[in-house]
Coordinates of C-alpha atoms and ligand atoms in Angstrom, one line a residue:
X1 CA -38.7 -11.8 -19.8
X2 CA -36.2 -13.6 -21.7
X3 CA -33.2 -15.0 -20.8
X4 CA -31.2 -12.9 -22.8
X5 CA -33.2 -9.6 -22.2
X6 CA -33.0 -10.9 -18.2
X7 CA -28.9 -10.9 -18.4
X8 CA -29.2 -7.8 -20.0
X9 CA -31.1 -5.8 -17.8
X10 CA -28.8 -7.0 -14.6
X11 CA -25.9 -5.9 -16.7
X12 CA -27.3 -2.6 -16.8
X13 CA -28.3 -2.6 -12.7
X14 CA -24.7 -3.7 -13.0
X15 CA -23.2 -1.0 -14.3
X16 CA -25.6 1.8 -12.8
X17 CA -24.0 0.4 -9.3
X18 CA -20.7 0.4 -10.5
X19 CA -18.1 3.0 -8.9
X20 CA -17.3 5.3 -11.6
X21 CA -13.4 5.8 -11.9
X22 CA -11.7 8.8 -13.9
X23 CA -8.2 9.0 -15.3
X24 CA -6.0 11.7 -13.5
X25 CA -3.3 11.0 -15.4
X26 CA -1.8 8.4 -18.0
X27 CA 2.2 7.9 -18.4
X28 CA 3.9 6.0 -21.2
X29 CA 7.0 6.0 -18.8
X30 CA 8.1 7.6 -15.8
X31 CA 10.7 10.8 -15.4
X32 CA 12.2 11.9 -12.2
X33 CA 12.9 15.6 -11.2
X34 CA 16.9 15.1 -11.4
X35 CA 19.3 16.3 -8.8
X36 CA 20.2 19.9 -10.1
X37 CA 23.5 21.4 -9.6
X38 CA 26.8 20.0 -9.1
X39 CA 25.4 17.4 -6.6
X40 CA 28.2 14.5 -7.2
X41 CA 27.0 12.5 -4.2
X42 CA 23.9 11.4 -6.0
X43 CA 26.4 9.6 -8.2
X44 CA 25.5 8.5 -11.6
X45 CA 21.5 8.1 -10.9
X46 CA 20.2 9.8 -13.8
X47 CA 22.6 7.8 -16.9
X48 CA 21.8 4.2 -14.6
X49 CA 17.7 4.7 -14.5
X50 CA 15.8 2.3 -16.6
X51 CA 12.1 3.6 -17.3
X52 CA 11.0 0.1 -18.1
X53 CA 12.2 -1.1 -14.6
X54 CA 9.6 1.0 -12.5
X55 CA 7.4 -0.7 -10.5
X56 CA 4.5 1.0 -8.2
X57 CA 4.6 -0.6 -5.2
X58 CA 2.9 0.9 -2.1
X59 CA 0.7 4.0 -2.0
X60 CA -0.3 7.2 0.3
X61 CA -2.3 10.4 -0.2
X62 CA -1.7 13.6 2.1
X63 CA -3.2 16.9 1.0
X64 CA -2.3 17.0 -2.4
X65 CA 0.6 14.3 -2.3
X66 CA 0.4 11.0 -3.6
X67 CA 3.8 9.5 -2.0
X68 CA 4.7 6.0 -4.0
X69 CA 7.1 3.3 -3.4
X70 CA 9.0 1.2 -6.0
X71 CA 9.9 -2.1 -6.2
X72 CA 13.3 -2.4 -5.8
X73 CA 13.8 -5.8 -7.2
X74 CA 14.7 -4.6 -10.7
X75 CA 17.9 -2.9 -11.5
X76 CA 18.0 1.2 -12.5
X77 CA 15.5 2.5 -9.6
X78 CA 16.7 5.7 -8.6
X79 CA 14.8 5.9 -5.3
X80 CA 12.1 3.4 -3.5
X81 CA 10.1 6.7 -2.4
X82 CA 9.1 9.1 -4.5
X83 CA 5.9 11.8 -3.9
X84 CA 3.9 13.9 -6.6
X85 CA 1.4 16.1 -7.2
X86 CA -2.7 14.8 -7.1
X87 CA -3.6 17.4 -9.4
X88 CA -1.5 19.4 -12.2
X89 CA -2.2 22.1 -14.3
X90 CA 0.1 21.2 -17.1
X91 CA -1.6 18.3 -19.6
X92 CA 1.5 15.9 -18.9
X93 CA 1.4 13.9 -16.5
X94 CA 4.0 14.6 -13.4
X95 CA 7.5 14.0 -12.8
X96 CA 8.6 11.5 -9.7
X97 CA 10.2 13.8 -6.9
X98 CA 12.2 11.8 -4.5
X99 CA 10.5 11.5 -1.2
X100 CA 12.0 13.8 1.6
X101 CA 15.1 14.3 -0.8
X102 CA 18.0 12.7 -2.8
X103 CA 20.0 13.0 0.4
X104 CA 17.7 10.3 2.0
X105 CA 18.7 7.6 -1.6
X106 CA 22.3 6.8 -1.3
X107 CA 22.6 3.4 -2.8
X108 CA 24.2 1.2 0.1
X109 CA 24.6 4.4 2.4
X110 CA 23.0 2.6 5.7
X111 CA 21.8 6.1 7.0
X112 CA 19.4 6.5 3.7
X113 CA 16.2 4.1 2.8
X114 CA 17.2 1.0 0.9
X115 CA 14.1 -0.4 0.0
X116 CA 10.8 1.0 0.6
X117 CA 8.6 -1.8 1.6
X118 CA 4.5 -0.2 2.4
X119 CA 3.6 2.6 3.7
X120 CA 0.6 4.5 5.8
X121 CA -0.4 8.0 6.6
X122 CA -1.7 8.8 10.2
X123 CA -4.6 11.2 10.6
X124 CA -1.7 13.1 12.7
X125 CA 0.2 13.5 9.0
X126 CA 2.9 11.3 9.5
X127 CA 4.1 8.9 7.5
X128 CA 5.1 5.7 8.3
X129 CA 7.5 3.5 6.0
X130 CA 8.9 0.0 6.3
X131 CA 12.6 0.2 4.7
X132 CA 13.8 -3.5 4.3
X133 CA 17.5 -2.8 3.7
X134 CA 19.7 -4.8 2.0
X135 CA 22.3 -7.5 2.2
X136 CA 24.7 -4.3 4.5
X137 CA 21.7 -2.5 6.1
X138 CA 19.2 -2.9 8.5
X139 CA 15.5 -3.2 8.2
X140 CA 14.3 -0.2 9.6
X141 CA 10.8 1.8 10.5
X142 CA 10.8 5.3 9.5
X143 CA 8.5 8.4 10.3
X144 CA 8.1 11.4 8.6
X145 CA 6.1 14.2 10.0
X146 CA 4.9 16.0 6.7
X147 CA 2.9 18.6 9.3
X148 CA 6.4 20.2 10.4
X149 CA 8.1 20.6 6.8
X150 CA 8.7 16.4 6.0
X151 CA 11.2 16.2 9.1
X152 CA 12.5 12.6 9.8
X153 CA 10.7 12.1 13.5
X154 CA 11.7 8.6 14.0
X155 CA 14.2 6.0 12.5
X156 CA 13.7 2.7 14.5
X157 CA 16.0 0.0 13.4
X158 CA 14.6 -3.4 14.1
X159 CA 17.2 -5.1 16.7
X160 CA 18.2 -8.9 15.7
X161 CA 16.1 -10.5 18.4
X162 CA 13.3 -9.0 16.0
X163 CA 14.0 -9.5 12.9
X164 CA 17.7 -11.8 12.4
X165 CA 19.0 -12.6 8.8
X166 CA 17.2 -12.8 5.9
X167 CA 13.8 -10.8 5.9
X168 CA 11.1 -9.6 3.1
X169 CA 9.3 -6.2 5.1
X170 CA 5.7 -6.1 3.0
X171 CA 3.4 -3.9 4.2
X172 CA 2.0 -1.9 7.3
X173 CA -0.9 -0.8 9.1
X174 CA -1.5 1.3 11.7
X175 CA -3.1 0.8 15.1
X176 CA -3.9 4.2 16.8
X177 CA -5.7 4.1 20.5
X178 CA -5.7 7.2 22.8
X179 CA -2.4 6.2 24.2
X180 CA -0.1 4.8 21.5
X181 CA 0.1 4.2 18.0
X182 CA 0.7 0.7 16.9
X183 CA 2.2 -0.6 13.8
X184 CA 1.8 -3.8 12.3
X185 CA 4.3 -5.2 9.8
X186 CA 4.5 -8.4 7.5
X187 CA 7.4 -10.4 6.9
X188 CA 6.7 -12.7 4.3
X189 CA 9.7 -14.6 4.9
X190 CA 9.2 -15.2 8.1
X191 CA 6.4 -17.0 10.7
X192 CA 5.7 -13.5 12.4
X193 CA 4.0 -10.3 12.6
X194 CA 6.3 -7.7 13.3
X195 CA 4.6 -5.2 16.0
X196 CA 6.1 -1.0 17.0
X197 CA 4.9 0.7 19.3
X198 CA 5.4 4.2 19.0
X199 CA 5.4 5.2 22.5
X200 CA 7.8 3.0 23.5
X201 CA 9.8 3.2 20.6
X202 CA 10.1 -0.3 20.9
X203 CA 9.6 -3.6 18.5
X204 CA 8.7 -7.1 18.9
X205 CA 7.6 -10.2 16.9
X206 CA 4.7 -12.3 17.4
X207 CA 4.5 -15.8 15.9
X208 CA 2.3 -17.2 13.7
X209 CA 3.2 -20.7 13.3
X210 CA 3.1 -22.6 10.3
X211 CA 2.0 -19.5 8.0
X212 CA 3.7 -16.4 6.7
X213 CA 1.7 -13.3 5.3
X214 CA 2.0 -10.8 2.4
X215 CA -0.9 -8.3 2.5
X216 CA -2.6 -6.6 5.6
X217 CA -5.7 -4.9 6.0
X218 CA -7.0 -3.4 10.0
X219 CA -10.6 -2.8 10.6
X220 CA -12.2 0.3 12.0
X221 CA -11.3 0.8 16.0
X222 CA -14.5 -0.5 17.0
X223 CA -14.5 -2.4 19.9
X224 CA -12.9 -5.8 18.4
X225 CA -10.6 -4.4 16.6
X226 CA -9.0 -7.4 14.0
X227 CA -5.9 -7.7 11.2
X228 CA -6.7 -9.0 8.2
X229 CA -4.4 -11.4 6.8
X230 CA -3.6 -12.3 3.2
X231 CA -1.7 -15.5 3.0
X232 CA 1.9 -15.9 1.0
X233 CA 1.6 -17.4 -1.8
X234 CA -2.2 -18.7 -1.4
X235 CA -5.4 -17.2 -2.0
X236 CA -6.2 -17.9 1.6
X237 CA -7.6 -15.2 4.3
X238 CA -7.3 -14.9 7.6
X239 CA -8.0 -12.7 10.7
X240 CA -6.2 -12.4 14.3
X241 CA -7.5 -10.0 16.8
X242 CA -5.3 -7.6 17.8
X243 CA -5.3 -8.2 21.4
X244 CA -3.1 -10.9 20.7
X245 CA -0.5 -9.4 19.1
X246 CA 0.0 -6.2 21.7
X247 CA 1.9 -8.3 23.9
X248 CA 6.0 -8.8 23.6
X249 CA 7.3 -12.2 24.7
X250 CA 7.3 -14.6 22.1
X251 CA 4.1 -15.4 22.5
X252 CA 2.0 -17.2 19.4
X253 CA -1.3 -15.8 17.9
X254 CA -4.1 -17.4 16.9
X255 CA -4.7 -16.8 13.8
X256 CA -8.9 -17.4 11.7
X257 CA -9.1 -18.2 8.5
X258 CA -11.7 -16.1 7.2
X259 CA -12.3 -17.5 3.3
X260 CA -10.6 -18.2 -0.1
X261 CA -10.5 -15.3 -2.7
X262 CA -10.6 -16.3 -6.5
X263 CA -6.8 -15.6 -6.7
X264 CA -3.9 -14.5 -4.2
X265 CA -4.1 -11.4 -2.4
X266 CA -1.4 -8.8 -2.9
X267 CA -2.7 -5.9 -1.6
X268 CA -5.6 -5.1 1.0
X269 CA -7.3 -2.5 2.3
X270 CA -9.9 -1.3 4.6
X271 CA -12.2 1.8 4.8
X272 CA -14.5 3.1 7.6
X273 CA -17.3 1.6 5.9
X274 CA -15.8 -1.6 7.0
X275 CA -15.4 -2.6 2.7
X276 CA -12.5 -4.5 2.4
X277 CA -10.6 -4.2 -1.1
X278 CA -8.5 -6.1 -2.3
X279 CA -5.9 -6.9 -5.8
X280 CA -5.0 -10.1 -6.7
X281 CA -1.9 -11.4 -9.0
X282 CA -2.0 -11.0 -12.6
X283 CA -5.8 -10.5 -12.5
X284 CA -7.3 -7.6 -14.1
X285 CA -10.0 -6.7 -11.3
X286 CA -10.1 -5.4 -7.6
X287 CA -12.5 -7.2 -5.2
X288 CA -14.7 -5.9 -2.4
X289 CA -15.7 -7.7 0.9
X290 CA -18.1 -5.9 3.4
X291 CA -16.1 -7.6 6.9
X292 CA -19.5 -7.1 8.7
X293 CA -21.2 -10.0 6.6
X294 CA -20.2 -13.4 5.6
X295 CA -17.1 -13.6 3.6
X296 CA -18.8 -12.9 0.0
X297 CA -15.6 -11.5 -2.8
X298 CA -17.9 -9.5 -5.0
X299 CA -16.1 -7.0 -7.8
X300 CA -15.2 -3.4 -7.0
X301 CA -13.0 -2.2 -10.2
X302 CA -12.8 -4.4 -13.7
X303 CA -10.8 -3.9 -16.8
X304 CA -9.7 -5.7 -20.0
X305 CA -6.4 -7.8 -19.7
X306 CA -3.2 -6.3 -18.5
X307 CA -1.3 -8.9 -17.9
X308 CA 1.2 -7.6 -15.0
X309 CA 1.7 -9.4 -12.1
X310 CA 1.0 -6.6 -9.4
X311 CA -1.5 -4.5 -11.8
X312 CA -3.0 -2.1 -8.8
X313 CA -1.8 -0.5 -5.9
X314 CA -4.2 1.9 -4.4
X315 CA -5.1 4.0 -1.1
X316 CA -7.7 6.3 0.4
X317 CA -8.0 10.2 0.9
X318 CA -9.8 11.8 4.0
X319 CA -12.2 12.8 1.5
X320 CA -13.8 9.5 0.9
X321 CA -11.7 9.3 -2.4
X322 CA -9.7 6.1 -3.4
X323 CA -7.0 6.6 -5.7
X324 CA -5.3 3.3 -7.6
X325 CA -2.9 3.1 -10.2
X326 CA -3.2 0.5 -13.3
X327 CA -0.3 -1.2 -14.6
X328 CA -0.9 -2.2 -18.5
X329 CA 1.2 -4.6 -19.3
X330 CA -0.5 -6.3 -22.4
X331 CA 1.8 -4.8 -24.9
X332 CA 4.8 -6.6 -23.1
X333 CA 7.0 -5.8 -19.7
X334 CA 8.8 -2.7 -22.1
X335 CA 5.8 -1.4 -23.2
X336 CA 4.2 -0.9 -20.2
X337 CA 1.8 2.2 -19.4
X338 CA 0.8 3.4 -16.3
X339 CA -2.6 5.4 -15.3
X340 CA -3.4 6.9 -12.0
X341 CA -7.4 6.8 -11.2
X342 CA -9.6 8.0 -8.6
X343 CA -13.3 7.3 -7.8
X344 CA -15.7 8.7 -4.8
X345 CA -16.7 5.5 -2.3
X346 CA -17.8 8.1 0.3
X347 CA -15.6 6.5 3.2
X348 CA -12.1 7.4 4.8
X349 CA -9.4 5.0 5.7
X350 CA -10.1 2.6 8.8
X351 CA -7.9 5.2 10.6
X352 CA -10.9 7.6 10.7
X353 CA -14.2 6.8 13.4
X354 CA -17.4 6.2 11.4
X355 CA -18.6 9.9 13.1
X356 CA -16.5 11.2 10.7
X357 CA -17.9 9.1 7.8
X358 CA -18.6 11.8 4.7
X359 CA -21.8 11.3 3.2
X360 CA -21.8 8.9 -0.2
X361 CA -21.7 11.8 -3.2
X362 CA -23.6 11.1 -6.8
Ligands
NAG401 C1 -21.6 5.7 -13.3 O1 -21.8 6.2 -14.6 C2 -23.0 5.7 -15.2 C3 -22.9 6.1 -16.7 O2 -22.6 7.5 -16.8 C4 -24.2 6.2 -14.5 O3 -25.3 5.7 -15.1 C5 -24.1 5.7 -13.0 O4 -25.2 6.2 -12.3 C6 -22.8 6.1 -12.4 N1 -22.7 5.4 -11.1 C7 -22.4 6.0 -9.9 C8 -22.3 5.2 -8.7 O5 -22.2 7.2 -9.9
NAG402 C1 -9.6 17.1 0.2 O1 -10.4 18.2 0.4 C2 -9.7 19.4 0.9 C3 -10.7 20.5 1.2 O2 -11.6 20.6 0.1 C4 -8.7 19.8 -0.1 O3 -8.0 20.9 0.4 C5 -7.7 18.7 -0.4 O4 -6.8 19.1 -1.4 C6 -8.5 17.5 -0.8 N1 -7.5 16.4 -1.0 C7 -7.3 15.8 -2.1 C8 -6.3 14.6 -2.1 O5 -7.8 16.1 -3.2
NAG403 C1 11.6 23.5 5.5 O1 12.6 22.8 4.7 C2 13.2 23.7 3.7 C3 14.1 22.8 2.9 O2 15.0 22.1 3.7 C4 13.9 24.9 4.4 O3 14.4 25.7 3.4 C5 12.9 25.6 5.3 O4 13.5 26.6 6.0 C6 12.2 24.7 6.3 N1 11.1 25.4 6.9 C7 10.9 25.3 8.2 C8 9.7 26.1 8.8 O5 11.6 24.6 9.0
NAG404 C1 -22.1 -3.9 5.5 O1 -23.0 -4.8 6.0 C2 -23.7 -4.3 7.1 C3 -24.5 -5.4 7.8 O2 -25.2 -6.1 6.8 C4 -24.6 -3.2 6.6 O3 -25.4 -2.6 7.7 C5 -23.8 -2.1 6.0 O4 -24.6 -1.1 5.4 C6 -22.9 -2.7 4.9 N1 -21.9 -1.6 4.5 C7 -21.8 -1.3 3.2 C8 -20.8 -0.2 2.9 O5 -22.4 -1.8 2.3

């Protein structure tokens, strides 16, 4: 065979193993579902929003909810949390509804979330969110229990012996065990992990000298159970078991570096098949790792050039579906289009045991 007929045929075995995405929905800018009535508390929300300023952030899936968070570093972001539907019956694509409520988005109101900062759903149907404050308010945990009508079940404010000063809450994961549920929380301004446990209702830091993290992915509870680690500001990886951060005290963790990606992780992920994904700044792909080999970053998701610095942000159904959104920002920051996408990989979040695993469809 010839060279060229050689690259050709692999590019075809290429494509035939390539996961198959399909558009849900496309937006050429976001709306929100307003406040209606004479709801003056809200304020001026709806004349200050700037379309151009919305940036996805953090992502969940429960039922038929797809629950999002915002960046809230640019100006004219009504709310940080915002929910809607997975599937629509109308052709255009859905409005944002503020996540519970615009009671819970009071700009500077200390009681409502400032700054939505990660997120994960439990198998239990709770939602955990890392709210990062502001300059007046607290850093705080929430829970919402989305089984009993979206109550708040838990607002844990992170004391000062935890988190003091300045602060920059990115992401969580959750460690669940027959007897507590664990979260893990970066702070990538910080040398820490930031650990709750839920039964306890109780936080406490763990240091990581010399290093501070931005993206975290947990493997599947399977006897050695280990955080992933991306690196601030590096492509670097690495891995801690999580026996060494259950412990209060002030007590250091050892921390493995695992391997170099091509570019810096922003956002990780891991499913029960033990695939870790993974998106990387400005780059128009999503990588794939299988933790139960060598560290080998092969491609999982490809497109032509977008040109945003956080293109993807994605998460997993408990039907073995993974749903991303794409960020297109070639035309320029103003022009920028949005897609939600979702593709069968056959495996649930690490929060579900393999027993559970569904069986790879197609
Ligand atoms: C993806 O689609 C291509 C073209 O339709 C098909 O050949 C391939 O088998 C599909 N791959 C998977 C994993 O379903
Ligand atoms: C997952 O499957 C269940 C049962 O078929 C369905 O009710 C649910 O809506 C699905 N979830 C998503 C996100 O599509
Ligand atoms: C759920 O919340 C809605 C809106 O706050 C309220 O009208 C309804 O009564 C609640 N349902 C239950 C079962 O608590
Ligand atoms: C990951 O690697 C292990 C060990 O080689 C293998 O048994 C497993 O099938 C792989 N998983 C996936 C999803 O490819």
């Amino acid at each position: 065979m010839s060279p060229f007929l050689a690259a050709i045929f692999l590019f075809s075995l290429d494509v035939a193993n390539a996961i198959n995405f399909t558009t849900v929905y496309e937006w050429d800018k976001f709306d929100f579902i307003w406040p209606s009535g004479a709801d003056t508390s809200i304020g001026q929300i709806k004349d200050e929003y700037k379309p151009g300023n919305v940036y996805l952030d953090y992502m969940a899936i429960f039922g038929e909810r797809l629950f999002i968070s915002h960046d809230m570093g640019f100006p004219g972001i009504p709310a940080s949390l915002v929910w809607l539907p997975t599937s629509g019956t109308s052709t255009a694509p859905p409005k944002l509804a503020p996540f519970p409520s615009w009671e819970f988005h009071k700009k500077d109101m200390c009681e409502s979330i400032q700054k939505a900062k990660g997120m994960e759903m439990d198998a239990d149907g709770r939602l955990w969110v890392p709210d990062d404050g502001n300059g007046r308010c607290r850093p705080k945990l929430w829970i919402f229990d989305l089984v009993n009508n979206d109550t708040t079940e838990r607002v844990h404010q992170f004391p000062d012996t935890v988190i003091s000063g300045s602060r920059y809450l990115r992401d969580i994961v959750l460690d669940k065990s027959p007897d507590d549920s664990l979260a893990y929380i970066a702070d990538s301004y910080s040398e820490h992990l930031i650990v709750y446990s839920r039964k306890m209702d109780k936080s406490w830091s763990v240091k990581t000298p010399g290093r501070k993290w931005e993206s975290l992915a947990l493997s599947p509870n399977r006897g050695a159970r280990k955080l992933y680690l991306g690196r601030y500001g590096s492509r670097e990886m690495y891995s801690v078991s999580v026996s060494e951060l259950k412990n209060g005290g002030g007590s250091a963790a050892a921390v493995n570096f695992i391997g170099k990606w091509t570019e810096y992780p922003y956002r990780m992920l891991i499913d029960c098949a033990n695939v870790l994904y993974a998106a990387f700044r400005y780059e128009n792909y999503v990588s794939k790792w299988n933790i139960s080999e060598p560290f080998l970053e092969q491609r999982f998701y490809e497109v032509g050039e977008l040109g945003a610095l956080w293109p993807f942000t994605f998460a997993l159904d408990t039907n073995g579906t993974f749903w991303m959104t794409q960020r297109n920002e070639a035309k320029g920051w103003s022009k920028s289009r949005h897609k939600l996408l979702k593709a069968a990989v056959g495996a649930r979040s690490y929060l579900f045991d393999t027993s559970t695993d569904l069986k790879l469809r197609g």
